[in-house]
Short mmCIF file of N, CA and C in Angstrom, two decimals:
data_model
loop_
_atom_site.label_atom_id
_atom_site.label_comp_id
_atom_site.label_asym_id
_atom_site.label_seq_id
_atom_site.Cartn_x
_atom_site.Cartn_y
_atom_site.Cartn_z
N MET A 218 20.92 7.68 -1.04
CA MET A 218 19.50 7.76 -1.06
C MET A 218 18.85 6.34 -1.32
N LEU A 219 17.69 5.96 -0.69
CA LEU A 219 17.29 4.84 -0.86
C LEU A 219 16.40 4.73 -2.23
N HIS A 220 16.17 3.61 -2.88
CA HIS A 220 15.28 3.57 -4.01
C HIS A 220 14.13 4.33 -4.06
N GLY A 221 13.24 4.01 -2.84
CA GLY A 221 11.97 4.62 -2.75
C GLY A 221 12.20 6.25 -2.62
N ASP A 222 13.10 6.57 -1.91
CA ASP A 222 13.26 8.22 -1.73
C ASP A 222 13.74 8.63 -3.18
N LEU A 223 14.43 8.02 -4.07
CA LEU A 223 14.67 8.21 -5.21
C LEU A 223 13.44 8.59 -6.23
N THR A 224 12.44 7.37 -6.04
CA THR A 224 11.17 7.67 -6.59
C THR A 224 10.42 8.71 -6.43
N ILE A 225 10.28 9.08 -4.99
CA ILE A 225 9.60 10.20 -4.64
C ILE A 225 10.12 11.35 -5.18
N ALA A 226 11.45 11.58 -5.38
CA ALA A 226 12.08 12.82 -5.78
C ALA A 226 11.96 12.86 -7.10
N LYS A 227 11.69 11.70 -7.96
CA LYS A 227 11.48 11.82 -9.53
C LYS A 227 10.01 12.23 -9.56
N LYS A 228 9.19 11.59 -8.80
CA LYS A 228 7.81 12.28 -8.87
C LYS A 228 7.53 13.53 -8.72
N SER A 229 8.16 14.23 -7.69
CA SER A 229 8.10 15.54 -7.15
C SER A 229 8.90 16.52 -8.25
N PHE A 230 10.02 15.67 -8.82
CA PHE A 230 10.60 16.56 -9.94
C PHE A 230 9.54 16.72 -11.33
N PHE A 231 8.91 15.76 -11.64
CA PHE A 231 7.83 15.90 -12.52
C PHE A 231 6.55 16.69 -12.20
N SER A 232 6.37 16.66 -10.95
CA SER A 232 5.19 17.45 -10.32
C SER A 232 5.66 18.73 -10.57
N ALA A 233 6.81 19.23 -10.11
CA ALA A 233 7.17 20.62 -10.27
C ALA A 233 6.98 21.10 -11.97
N LEU A 234 7.34 20.33 -12.81
CA LEU A 234 7.24 20.63 -14.07
C LEU A 234 5.70 20.63 -14.67
N SER A 235 4.71 20.18 -13.97
CA SER A 235 3.47 19.82 -14.46
C SER A 235 2.57 21.10 -14.04
N ASP A 236 2.96 22.11 -13.52
CA ASP A 236 2.37 23.30 -13.36
C ASP A 236 2.47 24.15 -14.50
N GLU A 237 1.40 24.59 -14.92
CA GLU A 237 1.42 25.60 -16.01
C GLU A 237 2.15 26.79 -15.90
N THR A 238 1.83 27.42 -14.70
CA THR A 238 2.74 28.81 -14.37
C THR A 238 4.13 28.50 -14.29
N ARG A 239 4.75 27.31 -13.65
CA ARG A 239 6.00 27.04 -13.53
C ARG A 239 6.46 26.85 -14.92
N LEU A 240 5.89 26.17 -15.73
CA LEU A 240 6.32 25.87 -17.21
C LEU A 240 6.56 27.07 -18.00
N THR A 241 5.54 27.91 -17.74
CA THR A 241 5.40 29.24 -18.44
C THR A 241 6.90 30.01 -17.79
N ILE A 242 6.97 29.99 -16.66
CA ILE A 242 8.12 30.93 -16.01
C ILE A 242 9.44 30.14 -16.77
N LEU A 243 9.42 28.98 -16.76
CA LEU A 243 10.90 28.31 -17.21
C LEU A 243 11.02 28.72 -18.75
N TYR A 244 10.18 28.54 -19.45
CA TYR A 244 10.01 28.99 -21.01
C TYR A 244 10.51 30.42 -21.12
N THR A 245 9.86 31.23 -20.25
CA THR A 245 10.10 32.74 -20.14
C THR A 245 11.68 32.95 -20.00
N LEU A 246 12.32 32.39 -18.77
CA LEU A 246 13.48 32.59 -18.53
C LEU A 246 14.52 31.96 -19.60
N LYS A 247 14.00 30.81 -20.24
CA LYS A 247 14.78 30.18 -21.56
C LYS A 247 14.84 31.00 -22.40
N GLU A 248 13.88 31.76 -22.92
CA GLU A 248 13.83 32.63 -24.01
C GLU A 248 14.51 34.01 -23.69
N ARG A 249 14.40 34.56 -22.47
CA ARG A 249 14.71 36.03 -22.24
C ARG A 249 16.04 35.87 -21.36
N GLY A 250 16.52 34.95 -20.76
CA GLY A 250 17.56 35.08 -19.82
C GLY A 250 17.35 35.47 -18.39
N GLY A 251 18.09 35.94 -17.62
CA GLY A 251 17.70 36.14 -16.06
C GLY A 251 16.76 37.36 -16.00
N MET A 252 15.74 37.22 -14.92
CA MET A 252 14.79 38.33 -14.95
C MET A 252 14.72 38.17 -13.29
N CYS A 253 14.00 39.45 -12.94
CA CYS A 253 13.61 39.54 -11.55
C CYS A 253 12.19 39.08 -11.70
N VAL A 254 11.59 38.98 -10.36
CA VAL A 254 10.10 38.51 -10.26
C VAL A 254 9.25 39.41 -10.78
N ASN A 255 9.39 40.68 -10.57
CA ASN A 255 8.48 41.95 -11.16
C ASN A 255 8.49 41.78 -12.84
N ASP A 256 9.64 41.35 -13.33
CA ASP A 256 9.58 41.35 -14.89
C ASP A 256 8.92 40.03 -15.34
N ILE A 257 8.97 39.11 -14.71
CA ILE A 257 8.48 37.88 -15.00
C ILE A 257 6.84 38.15 -14.99
N CYS A 258 6.47 38.62 -13.80
CA CYS A 258 5.14 39.00 -13.58
C CYS A 258 4.45 39.82 -14.92
N GLU A 259 5.08 40.71 -15.36
CA GLU A 259 4.81 41.59 -16.45
C GLU A 259 4.72 40.91 -17.67
N VAL A 260 5.67 39.90 -17.77
CA VAL A 260 5.69 39.00 -19.25
C VAL A 260 4.61 38.09 -19.03
N ILE A 261 4.43 37.46 -18.02
CA ILE A 261 3.42 36.19 -18.09
C ILE A 261 2.03 36.59 -17.49
N GLY A 262 1.86 38.00 -16.92
CA GLY A 262 0.69 38.29 -16.54
C GLY A 262 -0.07 37.75 -15.34
N LYS A 263 0.88 37.28 -14.17
CA LYS A 263 0.55 36.80 -12.94
C LYS A 263 0.92 37.76 -11.81
N ASP A 264 0.34 37.66 -10.81
CA ASP A 264 0.59 38.49 -9.56
C ASP A 264 1.84 38.19 -9.03
N GLN A 265 2.63 39.03 -8.34
CA GLN A 265 3.60 38.96 -7.90
C GLN A 265 3.70 37.76 -6.62
N SER A 266 2.86 37.70 -5.74
CA SER A 266 2.82 36.80 -4.70
C SER A 266 2.80 35.37 -5.45
N LEU A 267 2.04 35.24 -6.36
CA LEU A 267 1.66 33.86 -7.14
C LEU A 267 3.32 33.46 -7.70
N VAL A 268 3.86 34.31 -8.44
CA VAL A 268 5.01 34.27 -9.12
C VAL A 268 6.12 33.66 -7.99
N SER A 269 6.18 34.71 -6.96
CA SER A 269 7.09 34.32 -5.88
C SER A 269 6.94 33.06 -5.44
N HIS A 270 5.90 32.62 -5.16
CA HIS A 270 5.64 31.18 -4.66
C HIS A 270 6.20 30.16 -5.66
N HIS A 271 5.84 30.15 -6.85
CA HIS A 271 6.44 29.34 -7.91
C HIS A 271 8.01 29.36 -8.12
N MET A 272 8.40 30.65 -7.93
CA MET A 272 10.08 30.71 -7.97
C MET A 272 10.56 30.00 -6.91
N ARG A 273 9.92 29.89 -5.78
CA ARG A 273 10.63 29.42 -4.61
C ARG A 273 10.37 27.89 -4.81
N CYS A 274 9.41 27.22 -5.51
CA CYS A 274 9.53 25.68 -5.94
C CYS A 274 10.52 25.56 -6.82
N LEU A 275 10.66 26.14 -7.98
CA LEU A 275 11.61 26.11 -8.88
C LEU A 275 12.98 26.19 -8.25
N ARG A 276 13.25 26.91 -7.48
CA ARG A 276 14.63 27.20 -6.96
C ARG A 276 14.76 25.86 -5.92
N ASN A 277 13.84 25.57 -5.11
CA ASN A 277 14.19 24.46 -4.15
C ASN A 277 14.29 22.99 -5.12
N CYS A 278 13.54 23.05 -6.10
CA CYS A 278 13.80 21.78 -6.97
C CYS A 278 14.89 21.94 -7.99
N GLY A 279 15.64 22.93 -7.93
CA GLY A 279 17.05 22.97 -8.54
C GLY A 279 16.69 23.26 -10.15
N PHE A 280 15.65 23.98 -10.59
CA PHE A 280 15.38 24.47 -11.91
C PHE A 280 15.93 25.56 -12.12
N VAL A 281 15.89 26.73 -11.34
CA VAL A 281 16.43 27.80 -11.33
C VAL A 281 17.32 28.32 -10.24
N THR A 282 18.29 29.20 -10.46
CA THR A 282 19.00 29.76 -9.42
C THR A 282 18.82 31.59 -9.18
N MET A 283 19.23 31.84 -8.25
CA MET A 283 18.87 33.24 -7.95
C MET A 283 20.09 33.92 -7.43
N GLU A 284 20.31 35.16 -8.04
CA GLU A 284 21.40 35.99 -7.47
C GLU A 284 21.09 37.54 -7.24
N LYS A 285 21.74 37.98 -6.26
CA LYS A 285 21.24 39.26 -5.75
C LYS A 285 21.87 40.33 -6.46
N LYS A 286 21.50 41.22 -7.20
CA LYS A 286 21.94 42.21 -7.85
C LYS A 286 21.31 43.49 -7.36
N GLY A 287 22.13 44.17 -6.48
CA GLY A 287 21.53 45.22 -5.77
C GLY A 287 20.40 44.87 -5.03
N LYS A 288 19.36 45.59 -5.32
CA LYS A 288 18.04 45.25 -4.45
C LYS A 288 17.17 44.23 -4.90
N PHE A 289 17.63 43.70 -6.18
CA PHE A 289 16.73 42.72 -6.92
C PHE A 289 17.40 41.30 -6.92
N ALA A 290 16.28 40.36 -7.01
CA ALA A 290 16.77 38.97 -7.06
C ALA A 290 16.57 38.46 -8.38
N VAL A 291 17.78 38.28 -8.98
CA VAL A 291 17.61 37.93 -10.63
C VAL A 291 17.62 36.30 -10.63
N TYR A 292 16.47 35.66 -11.42
CA TYR A 292 16.50 34.22 -11.54
C TYR A 292 16.95 33.82 -12.86
N THR A 293 17.63 32.76 -12.86
CA THR A 293 18.02 32.16 -14.30
C THR A 293 17.77 30.62 -14.22
N ILE A 294 17.89 30.13 -15.58
CA ILE A 294 17.80 28.58 -15.70
C ILE A 294 19.22 28.11 -15.09
N ARG A 295 18.91 27.04 -14.07
CA ARG A 295 20.10 26.75 -13.58
C ARG A 295 21.25 26.25 -14.35
N ASN A 296 20.91 25.43 -15.45
CA ASN A 296 21.98 24.88 -16.23
C ASN A 296 21.53 24.43 -17.63
N LYS A 297 22.46 24.04 -18.48
CA LYS A 297 21.98 23.33 -19.83
C LYS A 297 21.01 22.18 -19.73
N MET A 298 21.46 21.39 -18.45
CA MET A 298 20.60 20.21 -18.44
C MET A 298 18.99 20.45 -18.35
N ILE A 299 18.72 21.64 -17.69
CA ILE A 299 17.33 22.06 -17.44
C ILE A 299 16.65 22.56 -18.89
N THR A 300 17.51 23.44 -19.70
CA THR A 300 16.97 23.81 -20.93
C THR A 300 17.04 22.43 -22.01
N ASP A 301 17.89 21.41 -21.88
CA ASP A 301 17.73 20.15 -22.46
C ASP A 301 16.59 19.43 -22.19
N ILE A 302 16.02 19.33 -20.98
CA ILE A 302 14.92 18.79 -20.59
C ILE A 302 13.74 19.41 -21.33
N LEU A 303 13.66 20.78 -21.33
CA LEU A 303 12.69 21.51 -21.99
C LEU A 303 12.55 21.19 -23.36
N ASP A 304 13.81 21.20 -24.05
CA ASP A 304 13.78 20.95 -25.38
C ASP A 304 13.37 19.50 -25.68
N LEU A 305 13.81 18.52 -24.89
CA LEU A 305 13.36 17.08 -25.33
C LEU A 305 11.90 16.83 -24.92
N SER A 306 11.36 17.65 -23.92
CA SER A 306 9.82 17.60 -23.78
C SER A 306 9.10 18.20 -24.95
N ASP A 307 9.62 19.23 -25.44
CA ASP A 307 8.89 19.91 -26.58
C ASP A 307 8.93 18.72 -27.72
N LYS A 308 10.26 18.23 -28.09
CA LYS A 308 10.09 17.20 -29.04
C LYS A 308 9.15 16.17 -28.98
N HIS A 309 9.16 15.68 -27.75
CA HIS A 309 8.47 14.40 -27.43
C HIS A 309 6.81 14.84 -27.67
N VAL A 310 6.61 15.87 -27.12
CA VAL A 310 5.06 16.39 -26.97
C VAL A 310 4.67 16.59 -28.61
N LYS A 311 5.63 17.10 -29.28
CA LYS A 311 5.40 17.34 -30.55
C LYS A 311 5.10 16.00 -31.54
N GLU A 312 5.76 15.02 -31.22
CA GLU A 312 5.73 13.70 -31.80
C GLU A 312 4.65 12.85 -31.20
N MET A 313 4.28 13.11 -30.11
CA MET A 313 3.11 12.28 -29.53
C MET A 313 2.00 12.95 -28.94
N SER A 314 1.68 14.13 -29.58
CA SER A 314 0.64 14.89 -29.01
C SER A 314 -0.76 14.32 -29.14
N GLU A 315 -0.98 13.67 -30.14
CA GLU A 315 -2.21 12.95 -30.23
C GLU A 315 -2.52 11.93 -29.05
N GLY A 316 -1.50 11.03 -28.88
CA GLY A 316 -1.43 10.29 -27.74
C GLY A 316 -1.85 10.85 -26.39
N ILE A 317 -1.02 11.77 -26.18
CA ILE A 317 -1.06 12.62 -24.98
C ILE A 317 -2.25 13.28 -24.72
N LEU A 318 -2.76 14.03 -25.83
CA LEU A 318 -4.13 14.62 -25.63
C LEU A 318 -5.35 13.71 -25.38
N HIS A 319 -5.20 12.52 -25.86
CA HIS A 319 -6.22 11.58 -25.73
C HIS A 319 -6.04 10.55 -24.62
N CYS A 320 -5.17 10.63 -23.78
CA CYS A 320 -4.94 9.67 -22.88
C CYS A 320 -6.04 9.84 -21.60
N GLU A 321 -6.79 9.02 -21.58
CA GLU A 321 -8.05 8.95 -20.68
C GLU A 321 -7.60 9.13 -19.21
N ILE A 322 -6.19 8.46 -19.12
CA ILE A 322 -5.86 8.22 -17.47
C ILE A 322 -5.29 9.67 -17.13
N VAL A 323 -4.75 10.30 -18.04
CA VAL A 323 -4.13 11.81 -17.79
C VAL A 323 -5.38 12.65 -17.55
N ALA A 324 -6.15 12.55 -18.46
CA ALA A 324 -7.47 13.35 -18.24
C ALA A 324 -8.12 13.23 -17.05
N GLU A 325 -8.36 11.90 -16.65
CA GLU A 325 -9.01 11.48 -15.21
C GLU A 325 -8.19 12.25 -14.09
N GLU A 326 -6.88 12.06 -14.17
CA GLU A 326 -6.14 12.59 -13.23
C GLU A 326 -6.20 14.28 -12.95
N GLN A 327 -6.03 14.85 -14.21
CA GLN A 327 -6.26 16.19 -14.35
C GLN A 327 -7.51 16.74 -13.69
N CYS A 328 -8.83 16.00 -14.16
CA CYS A 328 -9.96 16.30 -13.77
C CYS A 328 -9.95 16.32 -12.20
N CYS A 329 -9.70 15.22 -11.71
CA CYS A 329 -9.79 14.94 -10.43
C CYS A 329 -8.93 15.88 -9.61
N LYS A 330 -7.92 16.51 -10.06
CA LYS A 330 -7.00 17.39 -9.32
C LYS A 330 -7.89 18.68 -9.30
N ALA A 331 -8.53 19.25 -10.38
CA ALA A 331 -9.26 20.31 -10.44
C ALA A 331 -10.44 20.28 -9.64
N GLU A 332 -11.21 19.35 -9.77
CA GLU A 332 -12.53 18.90 -8.79
C GLU A 332 -12.52 17.55 -8.42
N PRO A 333 -12.21 17.46 -7.10
CA PRO A 333 -12.00 16.23 -6.36
C PRO A 333 -13.06 15.25 -6.54
N ASN A 334 -14.57 15.71 -6.78
CA ASN A 334 -15.64 14.95 -6.73
C ASN A 334 -16.14 14.72 -8.21
N ALA A 335 -15.43 15.48 -9.20
CA ALA A 335 -15.93 15.59 -10.57
C ALA A 335 -15.63 14.42 -11.32
N LYS A 336 -16.54 13.82 -12.37
CA LYS A 336 -16.40 12.51 -13.10
C LYS A 336 -15.56 13.22 -14.07
N PRO A 337 -14.44 12.26 -14.65
CA PRO A 337 -13.48 12.54 -15.78
C PRO A 337 -14.43 12.91 -17.09
N ARG A 338 -13.97 13.64 -17.95
CA ARG A 338 -14.57 13.96 -19.12
C ARG A 338 -13.99 13.28 -20.16
N ARG A 339 -14.64 12.69 -21.17
CA ARG A 339 -13.99 12.04 -22.27
C ARG A 339 -13.38 13.03 -23.17
N ARG A 340 -12.21 12.82 -23.65
CA ARG A 340 -11.69 13.73 -24.79
C ARG A 340 -12.17 13.42 -25.98
N PRO A 341 -12.31 14.23 -27.04
CA PRO A 341 -13.01 13.94 -28.24
C PRO A 341 -11.98 13.08 -29.15
#
């Protein structure tokens, strides 16, 4: 893989983690173990089509695996490396929450994603 391709893959990796629904799904699977889409929907309060869409992303990006059990597809965290990433991010966020929450660059990027023509809001 070329260096540029690796950089794009890393960006996509972090992009997959930047979605609130996908993060909620990952933490739910981390806490509860293997679950089918309907059970995930019930726990996180999202529609089946939305959860299925996000499960496809998480599976394609290697965060989760899927195993057929009868008529159900059961999703689990792929391996310990993924749970370690979640644990490390928790630790980093706890240590750096002030800086993260007050980063104007991140605030601007989030604002522009939500409303492409909106002006960024300053954080208190």
